[in-house]
Each structure stands twice: as structure tokens, then as C-alpha cells.
């Protein structure tokens, strides 16, 4: 009997893990506009130390052992035909491929600022983007990071640690940053930012040029809707959230009012039991936290259960954000629990245990090279 065919739409952090989880159980086709996993994680590390970031967060698909049996298709999803159970993919040569499925997993993520965009890219284009952002900041004496979430806080810290002689300012609209984390997390990171010499500017809400989040690092000065005088800066890193779901290729009836994919606790789409969504694109909970809560395992198990006619499991999100905020640092990797309590993996354990054994072997099932 032929194996069921599963199409994974988007091979970012969640889609890739879903494909890895399903590879031994189904014929899997993964569609991605990027030539490998180009993770949306750790913006600060990516800007400050792009080579270190690339080692851990940008990996060609052929290096994942568990993807050996998966067909990866480099292209852009343009349409979903629910009646015919197939997706259309625009290929780099201008032609269109049609991929039928027995089950579809939507994992096309979100667009966020200048570093997470869904357009088709080659390896050379990904490398050029990384280099250009780093070099732009390297030649700037004053850098303003705008935003109060994890990407902004992680950027300010990593830039200040990488270049102690630059003036790095973190401008955020409320009294404290990281409002979606437990308050303890900001308590820890505020001290860490001040120790690194970051100039904190609470109560500063920036005026967005043309009322849109810029898709690049811009020049200063910054202007404020909160009344402060304009702030000069050689470079402005916009990390203000306002993410937009990559769902333009889906029928609007599948989406909520903000354009995210509506899902049941089983991660199935209401009325379409053969279509699932996971990751930042899926409206699972207010924080849309299924990526960091490893719901790839649940969605893979539920796809198999659906295809076999078995009962499906459900997604239960925690109430606060958790995880790392500033990424690996010289003194190790600090991770915050949902309660806001930190725990630290010492630096030696990150390179000798966490990365090779827990992440590469345990999570991805083996990564070559
Ligand atoms: C193991 C793990 C650990 C994590 N740890 C943390 C943590 O410590 N702290 C934290 O805050 N968060 C953490 N996260 C979460 C992370 O910040 C994001 O939530 C995650 O990167 C989102 O993944 P995604 O697959 O939904 O989106 P993405 O990684 O953005 O993937 C979407 C992909 O789809 C592609 N795409 C989009 N549209 C199309 C199209 N039309 N056609 C083809 N391709 C398209 C995009 O180019 C992209 O490659 C973690 C996630 C994972 C998996």
C-alpha cells in the first residue's frame, strides 16, 4: 500500500521539525521559499555575530539526516485548493507545480521587520542580507533599537556586548520591556542591559515612517508620539513586533480577523480535518506560542492519528512566554521558565552538550557537518 502524502507548507522552525517528525511515517513534501532553515530566532546574535548565528540558525536542508526521505521544493506557495486537496507552488524558473496531499500542515510563519520576510531567496541572497545588516551596524557609532519585545531586548544586549564602544539605546513604549513575559524576566534583563552599558529609554513610542514597520535598518533621527525631542542615531533597528501572518496564499475563510489561521485545539482547521496549522501562523492562543512549545510533535502525531482514524491530542499553551531572550552569551545560555525564574546552561555545556546532543541529535535527529 502506498504511504499517505503530507505536504508541509513552510520549512521554518516549526515546519522543518514537523517534516522531521513525519518523515518515517509518510511521503513528505516540504515547500520553502528559503534554500534551508533560516530561523527567525535570535535577532541580536544574528546582527552582532552573524557567523555564530549562521552556524546554529541557518542550515541547508541536506544536512538534516531525518530529511533524507523528504522531498524539499524551493518555491513560493501561491494557492490552496481545498476541494481538490492540493497546493500550487511558484518555482524559481517561473513555472508552477501542483502538489496533492492527504494531509496539509500550514507552517508559513509571520513577517517581522527586516529579518523575517517570506520572499524567495537563494543562499547567496541570505548571506548578503546577513552581511549587509552586520556591516551597517559595524560602521554606526550610535544605534537605537526600537521595541520592547524579546527581539529588541536581545538586539540591544548583543550589540552592546559585541561593540562596547558604541552608544546603544533601547527605546520602548511602556515603563518596562518584555510585557508578555513574567515581570521577573525584565528585572533580570534590565540589570544585564545596564551592566552592558545600554541606555534604556522607557516611555518612548516611536513614530513609524509612513506608518509602516521599515523592512530595513534606517538612519535616524527618531521621532516620538510620546512628546520627547527627536533622537539622533546613525542606525535604527526596528523591532516593534506588529508581525503579519504569511497567509496571502490561503482562502480568507480560513483566517481570523487578523489574518492568522484559525485552529481547533487539535491544530486542525475547523471543518477541514485534513488541514493543520502550527507555529507563529496558527491562532492557537493569544501569544500564538505553538512554535516554542514544540507543537510540531503534536501536529505530527495528530496528522498520523487522523490518517489512521485514531483519536487526536490537544494543544495546551502556558500563560506566559518562556525561553531564552538574549541567546547564548560568553557566560552561557540563560533560559526563563514561565514563572520568570532563570536557569543557566554554562558556556561549556552549550557547545559540548546542548548544541550537539540535545539540539542537533535530540531535537533534529542528527545534523551533518
Ligand atoms: C526548538 C525551538 C525553540 C525555540 N525557542 C525559543 C525561545 O527560546 N524563545 C523564544 O522567544 N522563541 C523560541 N522559539 C520560537 C521562535 O521564536 C518562533 O516562534 C519560531 O521561529 C516560529 O517558527 P515558524 O515555523 O512558525 O515560522 P518561521 O520560522 O518564520 O517559518 C516560516 C517559513 O515559511 C516560509 N514561507 C512563508 N510564506 C511562504 C510561502 N508562501 N511559500 C513558501 N514558503 C513560505 C518562510 O520563508 C519561512 O521559512 C523556539 C522555536 C523552536 C522550534
Short mmCIF file of C-alpha atoms and ligand atoms in Angstrom, two decimals:
data_model
loop_
_atom_site.label_atom_id
_atom_site.label_comp_id
_atom_site.label_asym_id
_atom_site.label_seq_id
_atom_site.Cartn_x
_atom_site.Cartn_y
_atom_site.Cartn_z
CA UNK A 1 0.00 0.00 0.00
CA UNK A 2 1.37 3.48 -0.84
CA UNK A 3 2.18 5.76 2.06
CA UNK A 4 -0.04 8.80 2.76
CA UNK A 5 1.23 12.05 1.27
CA UNK A 6 1.74 15.00 3.60
CA UNK A 7 2.63 18.48 2.34
CA UNK A 8 4.35 20.74 4.88
CA UNK A 9 3.86 24.35 3.77
CA UNK A 10 6.83 26.39 5.02
CA UNK A 11 10.03 24.83 6.38
CA UNK A 12 10.97 27.31 9.11
CA UNK A 13 11.43 26.32 12.75
CA UNK A 14 8.08 24.54 13.12
CA UNK A 15 7.61 23.21 9.59
CA UNK A 16 11.07 21.69 9.48
CA UNK A 17 10.57 19.89 12.80
CA UNK A 18 7.14 18.69 11.66
CA UNK A 19 8.69 17.26 8.48
CA UNK A 20 11.45 15.61 10.56
CA UNK A 21 8.81 14.11 12.88
CA UNK A 22 6.72 12.78 9.97
CA UNK A 23 9.47 11.62 7.59
CA UNK A 24 9.46 7.98 8.73
CA UNK A 25 5.69 7.64 8.59
CA UNK A 26 4.56 9.32 5.37
CA UNK A 27 5.67 10.55 1.99
CA UNK A 28 6.51 14.13 2.93
CA UNK A 29 6.89 17.09 0.59
CA UNK A 30 8.23 20.27 2.22
CA UNK A 31 7.79 23.60 0.43
CA UNK A 32 10.00 26.54 1.34
CA UNK A 33 10.85 29.93 -0.09
CA UNK A 34 14.28 29.64 1.56
CA UNK A 35 17.04 27.22 0.50
CA UNK A 36 17.44 25.82 4.04
CA UNK A 37 16.29 26.51 7.59
CA UNK A 38 16.75 30.26 8.01
CA UNK A 39 15.47 30.59 11.55
CA UNK A 40 13.53 33.60 12.81
CA UNK A 41 15.21 33.22 16.20
CA UNK A 42 17.92 35.27 17.93
CA UNK A 43 17.92 38.55 16.01
CA UNK A 44 20.56 40.03 18.35
CA UNK A 45 23.06 37.26 17.74
CA UNK A 46 22.34 37.45 14.01
CA UNK A 47 23.15 41.17 13.90
CA UNK A 48 26.11 41.14 16.27
CA UNK A 49 27.82 37.84 15.38
CA UNK A 50 26.39 36.63 12.07
CA UNK A 51 28.88 33.77 11.66
CA UNK A 52 27.95 32.32 15.06
CA UNK A 53 24.27 32.78 14.25
CA UNK A 54 24.62 31.07 10.87
CA UNK A 55 26.31 28.05 12.49
CA UNK A 56 23.24 27.37 14.63
CA UNK A 57 20.30 29.04 12.88
CA UNK A 58 20.91 28.71 9.12
CA UNK A 59 21.26 25.14 7.91
CA UNK A 60 20.84 23.72 4.38
CA UNK A 61 18.14 21.05 4.28
CA UNK A 62 20.51 18.31 3.04
CA UNK A 63 22.38 18.42 6.36
CA UNK A 64 19.39 17.06 8.32
CA UNK A 65 19.64 13.26 8.35
CA UNK A 66 15.92 12.83 9.01
CA UNK A 67 15.04 14.88 5.94
CA UNK A 68 16.81 12.37 3.67
CA UNK A 69 13.49 10.85 2.62
CA UNK A 70 11.66 14.19 2.37
CA UNK A 71 11.30 15.99 -0.95
CA UNK A 72 12.03 19.69 -0.45
CA UNK A 73 10.67 22.06 -3.02
CA UNK A 74 12.21 25.54 -3.25
CA UNK A 75 9.37 27.86 -4.22
CA UNK A 76 6.53 30.09 -3.04
CA UNK A 77 3.09 28.71 -2.18
CA UNK A 78 0.52 30.72 -4.10
CA UNK A 79 -2.81 28.90 -3.62
CA UNK A 80 -4.65 26.19 -1.69
CA UNK A 81 -7.48 24.27 -3.39
CA UNK A 82 -9.39 22.66 -0.52
CA UNK A 83 -11.81 20.76 -2.80
CA UNK A 84 -9.06 19.12 -4.82
CA UNK A 85 -6.70 18.78 -1.80
CA UNK A 86 -3.71 20.37 -3.47
CA UNK A 87 -1.45 23.43 -3.25
CA UNK A 88 0.14 25.48 -6.03
CA UNK A 89 3.80 26.45 -5.82
CA UNK A 90 5.54 29.09 -7.96
CA UNK A 91 9.02 27.77 -8.79
CA UNK A 92 12.15 29.91 -9.33
CA UNK A 93 12.12 29.19 -13.11
CA UNK A 94 8.67 30.82 -13.41
CA UNK A 95 6.70 27.56 -13.74
CA UNK A 96 4.04 26.34 -11.28
CA UNK A 97 4.00 22.97 -9.52
CA UNK A 98 0.84 21.37 -8.15
CA UNK A 99 1.27 19.23 -5.04
CA UNK A 100 -1.62 16.98 -3.94
CA UNK A 101 -1.92 15.95 -0.29
CA UNK A 102 -3.70 13.54 2.02
CA UNK A 103 -2.87 15.95 4.86
CA UNK A 104 -1.55 19.51 4.75
CA UNK A 105 0.36 21.29 7.53
CA UNK A 106 0.42 25.09 7.21
CA UNK A 107 3.59 26.49 8.82
CA UNK A 108 4.35 29.62 6.81
CA UNK A 109 5.06 31.77 9.89
CA UNK A 110 4.93 35.54 10.01
CA UNK A 111 6.71 38.52 8.51
CA UNK A 112 8.59 40.50 11.15
CA UNK A 113 10.59 43.65 10.42
CA UNK A 114 13.60 43.41 8.13
CA UNK A 115 14.86 39.99 9.21
CA UNK A 116 11.86 37.69 8.71
CA UNK A 117 10.40 38.05 5.26
CA UNK A 118 8.83 35.29 3.17
CA UNK A 119 10.24 36.15 -0.27
CA UNK A 120 12.08 33.59 -2.38
CA UNK A 121 15.82 33.69 -1.70
CA UNK A 122 18.97 31.85 -2.78
CA UNK A 123 21.83 31.01 -0.40
CA UNK A 124 23.81 33.95 -1.78
CA UNK A 125 20.93 36.33 -1.08
CA UNK A 126 20.52 35.07 2.51
CA UNK A 127 24.28 35.51 3.06
CA UNK A 128 24.23 39.01 1.54
CA UNK A 129 21.36 40.09 3.85
CA UNK A 130 23.21 38.84 6.93
CA UNK A 131 26.44 40.56 5.97
CA UNK A 132 24.79 43.87 4.97
CA UNK A 133 22.91 44.26 8.28
CA UNK A 134 26.04 43.46 10.33
CA UNK A 135 28.23 45.84 8.34
CA UNK A 136 25.66 48.63 8.52
CA UNK A 137 25.74 48.40 12.32
CA UNK A 138 29.53 47.93 12.50
CA UNK A 139 30.06 51.34 10.91
CA UNK A 140 27.48 53.14 13.11
CA UNK A 141 28.67 54.84 16.30
CA UNK A 142 25.18 55.30 17.76
CA UNK A 143 22.49 52.63 17.41
CA UNK A 144 18.88 52.94 18.52
CA UNK A 145 16.92 49.74 18.96
CA UNK A 146 13.18 50.38 18.92
CA UNK A 147 10.81 47.90 20.55
CA UNK A 148 10.05 46.24 23.85
CA UNK A 149 9.87 42.55 22.97
CA UNK A 150 12.45 39.77 23.01
CA UNK A 151 13.89 40.68 19.60
CA UNK A 152 14.55 44.28 20.68
CA UNK A 153 15.95 43.40 24.12
CA UNK A 154 18.15 40.64 22.63
CA UNK A 155 19.40 43.00 19.92
CA UNK A 156 20.32 45.80 22.32
CA UNK A 157 22.21 43.44 24.61
CA UNK A 158 24.07 41.56 21.89
CA UNK A 159 25.07 44.77 20.08
CA UNK A 160 26.32 46.39 23.31
CA UNK A 161 28.34 43.30 24.24
CA UNK A 162 29.79 42.97 20.74
CA UNK A 163 30.71 46.67 20.44
CA UNK A 164 31.25 48.17 23.94
CA UNK A 165 32.49 51.46 22.42
CA UNK A 166 29.20 52.16 20.58
CA UNK A 167 26.26 54.00 22.12
CA UNK A 168 23.35 51.57 22.12
CA UNK A 169 19.92 52.82 23.17
CA UNK A 170 16.85 50.68 23.76
CA UNK A 171 13.65 52.69 23.30
CA UNK A 172 10.37 51.06 24.35
CA UNK A 173 6.87 52.44 24.86
CA UNK A 174 5.92 51.26 28.35
CA UNK A 175 7.56 51.51 31.76
CA UNK A 176 9.05 48.07 31.31
CA UNK A 177 10.01 45.98 28.31
CA UNK A 178 9.04 42.31 27.78
CA UNK A 179 5.37 42.82 28.77
CA UNK A 180 4.43 39.32 27.59
CA UNK A 181 6.98 37.67 29.87
CA UNK A 182 6.66 37.22 33.61
CA UNK A 183 7.74 40.54 35.30
CA UNK A 184 10.76 38.80 36.87
CA UNK A 185 12.29 38.36 33.41
CA UNK A 186 12.53 42.11 32.84
CA UNK A 187 14.01 42.50 36.33
CA UNK A 188 16.89 40.19 35.36
CA UNK A 189 17.44 41.57 31.89
CA UNK A 190 17.21 45.22 32.88
CA UNK A 191 20.22 44.74 35.16
CA UNK A 192 22.04 42.88 32.44
CA UNK A 193 21.39 45.62 29.86
CA UNK A 194 22.57 48.34 32.26
CA UNK A 195 25.73 46.35 33.06
CA UNK A 196 26.43 46.13 29.32
CA UNK A 197 26.11 49.92 29.03
CA UNK A 198 22.76 50.03 27.20
CA UNK A 199 20.97 53.37 27.60
CA UNK A 200 17.34 52.49 28.48
CA UNK A 201 14.59 54.83 27.29
CA UNK A 202 11.21 53.74 28.69
CA UNK A 203 8.04 55.62 27.73
CA UNK A 204 9.27 56.26 24.18
CA UNK A 205 6.82 55.30 21.43
CA UNK A 206 8.42 55.86 18.04
CA UNK A 207 6.66 57.40 15.08
CA UNK A 208 6.78 54.83 12.29
CA UNK A 209 7.96 56.28 9.00
CA UNK A 210 4.97 56.14 6.58
CA UNK A 211 3.04 54.38 9.40
CA UNK A 212 4.65 51.06 8.45
CA UNK A 213 7.39 48.96 10.03
CA UNK A 214 10.51 49.57 7.90
CA UNK A 215 11.84 46.45 6.15
CA UNK A 216 15.46 47.59 6.66
CA UNK A 217 17.76 49.28 9.18
CA UNK A 218 17.18 53.03 8.75
CA UNK A 219 19.02 56.28 9.54
CA UNK A 220 17.97 58.50 12.49
CA UNK A 221 16.72 60.75 13.83
CA UNK A 222 13.81 59.07 15.55
CA UNK A 223 10.65 60.97 16.32
CA UNK A 224 8.20 60.14 19.10
CA UNK A 225 4.45 60.15 19.54
CA UNK A 226 5.11 60.44 23.31
CA UNK A 227 6.44 64.02 23.17
CA UNK A 228 10.23 63.63 23.61
CA UNK A 229 12.60 65.60 21.33
CA UNK A 230 13.92 63.82 18.21
CA UNK A 231 16.76 61.37 18.92
CA UNK A 232 19.72 61.25 16.54
CA UNK A 233 21.10 57.81 15.62
CA UNK A 234 23.43 56.51 12.91
CA UNK A 235 21.34 53.35 12.65
CA UNK A 236 17.85 52.41 13.82
CA UNK A 237 16.95 48.75 14.36
CA UNK A 238 13.16 48.46 14.18
CA UNK A 239 11.95 45.50 16.24
CA UNK A 240 8.46 46.70 17.10
CA UNK A 241 6.53 43.46 16.64
CA UNK A 242 3.44 44.14 14.55
CA UNK A 243 4.01 40.79 12.87
CA UNK A 244 2.00 39.97 9.76
CA UNK A 245 0.98 36.37 9.02
CA UNK A 246 2.21 34.83 5.76
CA UNK A 247 -1.28 33.74 4.73
CA UNK A 248 -1.92 35.63 1.48
CA UNK A 249 -1.95 32.27 -0.34
CA UNK A 250 -4.81 30.85 1.75
CA UNK A 251 -8.59 31.25 1.26
CA UNK A 252 -9.70 34.16 3.54
CA UNK A 253 -12.44 31.99 5.11
CA UNK A 254 -9.71 30.03 6.93
CA UNK A 255 -8.34 33.11 8.69
CA UNK A 256 -9.27 35.10 11.80
CA UNK A 257 -9.77 38.89 11.72
CA UNK A 258 -6.00 39.47 11.96
CA UNK A 259 -5.22 37.06 9.12
CA UNK A 260 -3.90 34.15 11.24
CA UNK A 261 -5.08 30.60 10.60
CA UNK A 262 -7.98 29.56 12.85
CA UNK A 263 -7.33 26.22 14.52
CA UNK A 264 -9.01 23.81 16.91
CA UNK A 265 -7.06 22.56 19.95
CA UNK A 266 -6.08 19.57 17.76
CA UNK A 267 -4.38 22.10 15.40
CA UNK A 268 -6.88 21.10 12.68
CA UNK A 269 -8.73 23.81 10.78
CA UNK A 270 -12.45 23.94 11.67
CA UNK A 271 -14.36 21.98 9.02
CA UNK A 272 -11.16 20.75 7.33
CA UNK A 273 -9.84 17.81 9.35
CA UNK A 274 -7.09 17.06 6.81
CA UNK A 275 -5.57 20.57 7.12
CA UNK A 276 -3.49 21.55 10.17
CA UNK A 277 -1.56 24.68 11.18
CA UNK A 278 1.35 25.11 13.58
CA UNK A 279 3.88 27.78 14.57
CA UNK A 280 3.53 31.56 14.51
CA UNK A 281 0.89 31.46 11.75
CA UNK A 282 -1.56 29.41 13.86
CA UNK A 283 -4.07 31.27 16.08
CA UNK A 284 -3.72 28.73 18.90
CA UNK A 285 -3.67 31.16 21.86
CA UNK A 286 -3.16 34.92 22.43
CA UNK A 287 0.65 34.53 22.31
CA UNK A 288 0.48 32.11 19.35
CA UNK A 289 3.01 30.05 21.20
CA UNK A 290 2.86 26.69 19.45
CA UNK A 291 6.36 27.00 17.90
CA UNK A 292 8.25 27.50 21.14
CA UNK A 293 6.08 24.94 22.91
CA UNK A 294 7.17 22.30 20.39
CA UNK A 295 3.68 21.67 18.98
CA UNK A 296 5.41 20.22 15.91
CA UNK A 297 5.39 16.90 17.80
CA UNK A 298 1.66 17.19 18.47
CA UNK A 299 0.80 18.19 14.93
CA UNK A 300 2.87 15.31 13.52
CA UNK A 301 1.20 12.84 15.90
CA UNK A 302 -2.23 14.26 15.03
CA UNK A 303 -1.60 14.03 11.28
CA UNK A 304 -0.75 10.35 11.76
CA UNK A 305 -3.75 9.80 14.03
CA UNK A 306 -6.09 11.50 11.55
CA UNK A 307 -4.77 9.40 8.66
CA UNK A 308 -5.13 6.21 10.74
CA UNK A 309 -8.59 7.11 12.12
CA UNK A 310 -7.34 7.34 15.73
CA UNK A 311 -8.16 9.94 18.43
CA UNK A 312 -6.22 13.22 18.31
CA UNK A 313 -4.39 15.05 21.13
CA UNK A 314 -4.84 18.73 22.07
CA UNK A 315 -2.54 21.74 22.49
CA UNK A 316 -2.33 23.34 25.96
CA UNK A 317 -0.32 26.59 25.97
CA UNK A 318 1.32 28.11 29.07
CA UNK A 319 0.11 31.61 30.04
CA UNK A 320 3.47 33.45 29.87
CA UNK A 321 6.24 33.45 27.33
CA UNK A 322 9.26 31.40 28.26
CA UNK A 323 12.62 30.52 26.77
CA UNK A 324 15.82 32.36 26.04
CA UNK A 325 15.65 36.13 25.37
CA UNK A 326 19.23 37.15 24.60
CA UNK A 327 20.59 33.83 23.28
CA UNK A 328 23.99 32.29 24.00
CA UNK A 329 26.44 34.66 25.73
CA UNK A 330 30.08 34.23 26.86
CA UNK A 331 28.81 33.09 30.30
CA UNK A 332 26.33 30.55 28.89
CA UNK A 333 22.67 30.40 27.89
CA UNK A 334 20.06 31.83 30.24
CA UNK A 335 16.56 30.41 29.83
CA UNK A 336 13.49 31.72 31.68
CA UNK A 337 10.70 29.43 32.90
CA UNK A 338 7.05 30.63 32.55
CA UNK A 339 7.34 31.66 36.24
CA UNK A 340 10.12 34.10 35.26
CA UNK A 341 12.80 32.14 37.11
CA UNK A 342 16.04 31.89 35.16
CA UNK A 343 18.25 28.86 34.78
CA UNK A 344 21.58 28.88 33.06
CA UNK A 345 23.40 26.37 30.89
CA UNK A 346 27.12 27.11 31.42
CA UNK A 347 29.05 28.04 28.24
CA UNK A 348 30.94 24.72 28.10
CA UNK A 349 27.68 22.78 28.22
CA UNK A 350 26.17 24.80 25.34
CA UNK A 351 28.95 23.84 22.92
CA UNK A 352 29.62 20.32 24.22
CA UNK A 353 26.20 19.04 25.35
CA UNK A 354 23.28 21.31 24.45
CA UNK A 355 24.11 22.02 20.80
CA UNK A 356 25.49 18.63 19.65
CA UNK A 357 23.41 16.27 21.78
CA UNK A 358 20.18 17.96 22.81
CA UNK A 359 19.52 20.20 19.80
CA UNK A 360 21.21 18.51 16.83
CA UNK A 361 20.76 14.87 17.87
CA UNK A 362 17.77 15.04 20.23
CA UNK A 363 15.54 17.64 18.55
CA UNK A 364 16.54 17.28 14.88
CA UNK A 365 17.57 13.60 14.82
CA UNK A 366 21.12 14.31 13.55
CA UNK A 367 22.69 17.17 11.58
CA UNK A 368 25.72 16.53 9.34
CA UNK A 369 28.81 18.75 9.33
C1 LIG B 1 13.05 24.41 19.08
C2 LIG B 1 12.52 25.83 19.23
C3 LIG B 1 12.99 26.63 20.27
C4 LIG B 1 12.51 27.93 20.42
N1 LIG B 1 12.98 28.68 21.44
C5 LIG B 1 12.51 29.94 21.63
C6 LIG B 1 12.97 30.74 22.72
O1 LIG B 1 13.83 30.32 23.50
N2 LIG B 1 12.46 31.99 22.89
C7 LIG B 1 11.51 32.47 22.03
O2 LIG B 1 11.05 33.61 22.19
N3 LIG B 1 11.06 31.74 20.98
C8 LIG B 1 11.53 30.49 20.76
N4 LIG B 1 11.08 29.74 19.71
C9 LIG B 1 10.02 30.30 18.83
C10 LIG B 1 10.50 31.20 17.73
O3 LIG B 1 10.79 32.47 18.28
C11 LIG B 1 9.41 31.41 16.67
O4 LIG B 1 8.16 31.28 17.26
C12 LIG B 1 9.60 30.40 15.54
O5 LIG B 1 10.79 30.76 14.87
C13 LIG B 1 8.43 30.42 14.55
O6 LIG B 1 8.55 29.34 13.67
P1 LIG B 1 7.56 29.16 12.44
O7 LIG B 1 7.94 27.87 11.79
O8 LIG B 1 6.16 29.37 12.81
O9 LIG B 1 7.92 30.38 11.45
P2 LIG B 1 9.22 30.61 10.55
O10 LIG B 1 10.42 30.03 11.22
O11 LIG B 1 9.22 32.06 10.19
O12 LIG B 1 8.94 29.73 9.25
C14 LIG B 1 8.08 30.06 8.23
C15 LIG B 1 8.74 29.66 6.91
O13 LIG B 1 7.79 29.65 5.88
C16 LIG B 1 8.32 30.34 4.75
N5 LIG B 1 7.20 30.87 3.95
C17 LIG B 1 6.36 31.87 4.27
N6 LIG B 1 5.45 32.06 3.29
C18 LIG B 1 5.74 31.15 2.33
C19 LIG B 1 5.15 30.83 1.07
N7 LIG B 1 4.06 31.49 0.59
N8 LIG B 1 5.71 29.83 0.34
C20 LIG B 1 6.79 29.14 0.81
N9 LIG B 1 7.38 29.39 1.99
C21 LIG B 1 6.86 30.39 2.75
C22 LIG B 1 9.16 31.45 5.38
O14 LIG B 1 10.09 31.98 4.47
C23 LIG B 1 9.83 30.65 6.50
O15 LIG B 1 10.94 29.94 6.02
C24 LIG B 1 11.53 28.44 19.52
C25 LIG B 1 11.07 27.63 18.46
C26 LIG B 1 11.55 26.34 18.31
C27 LIG B 1 11.01 25.48 17.19
#
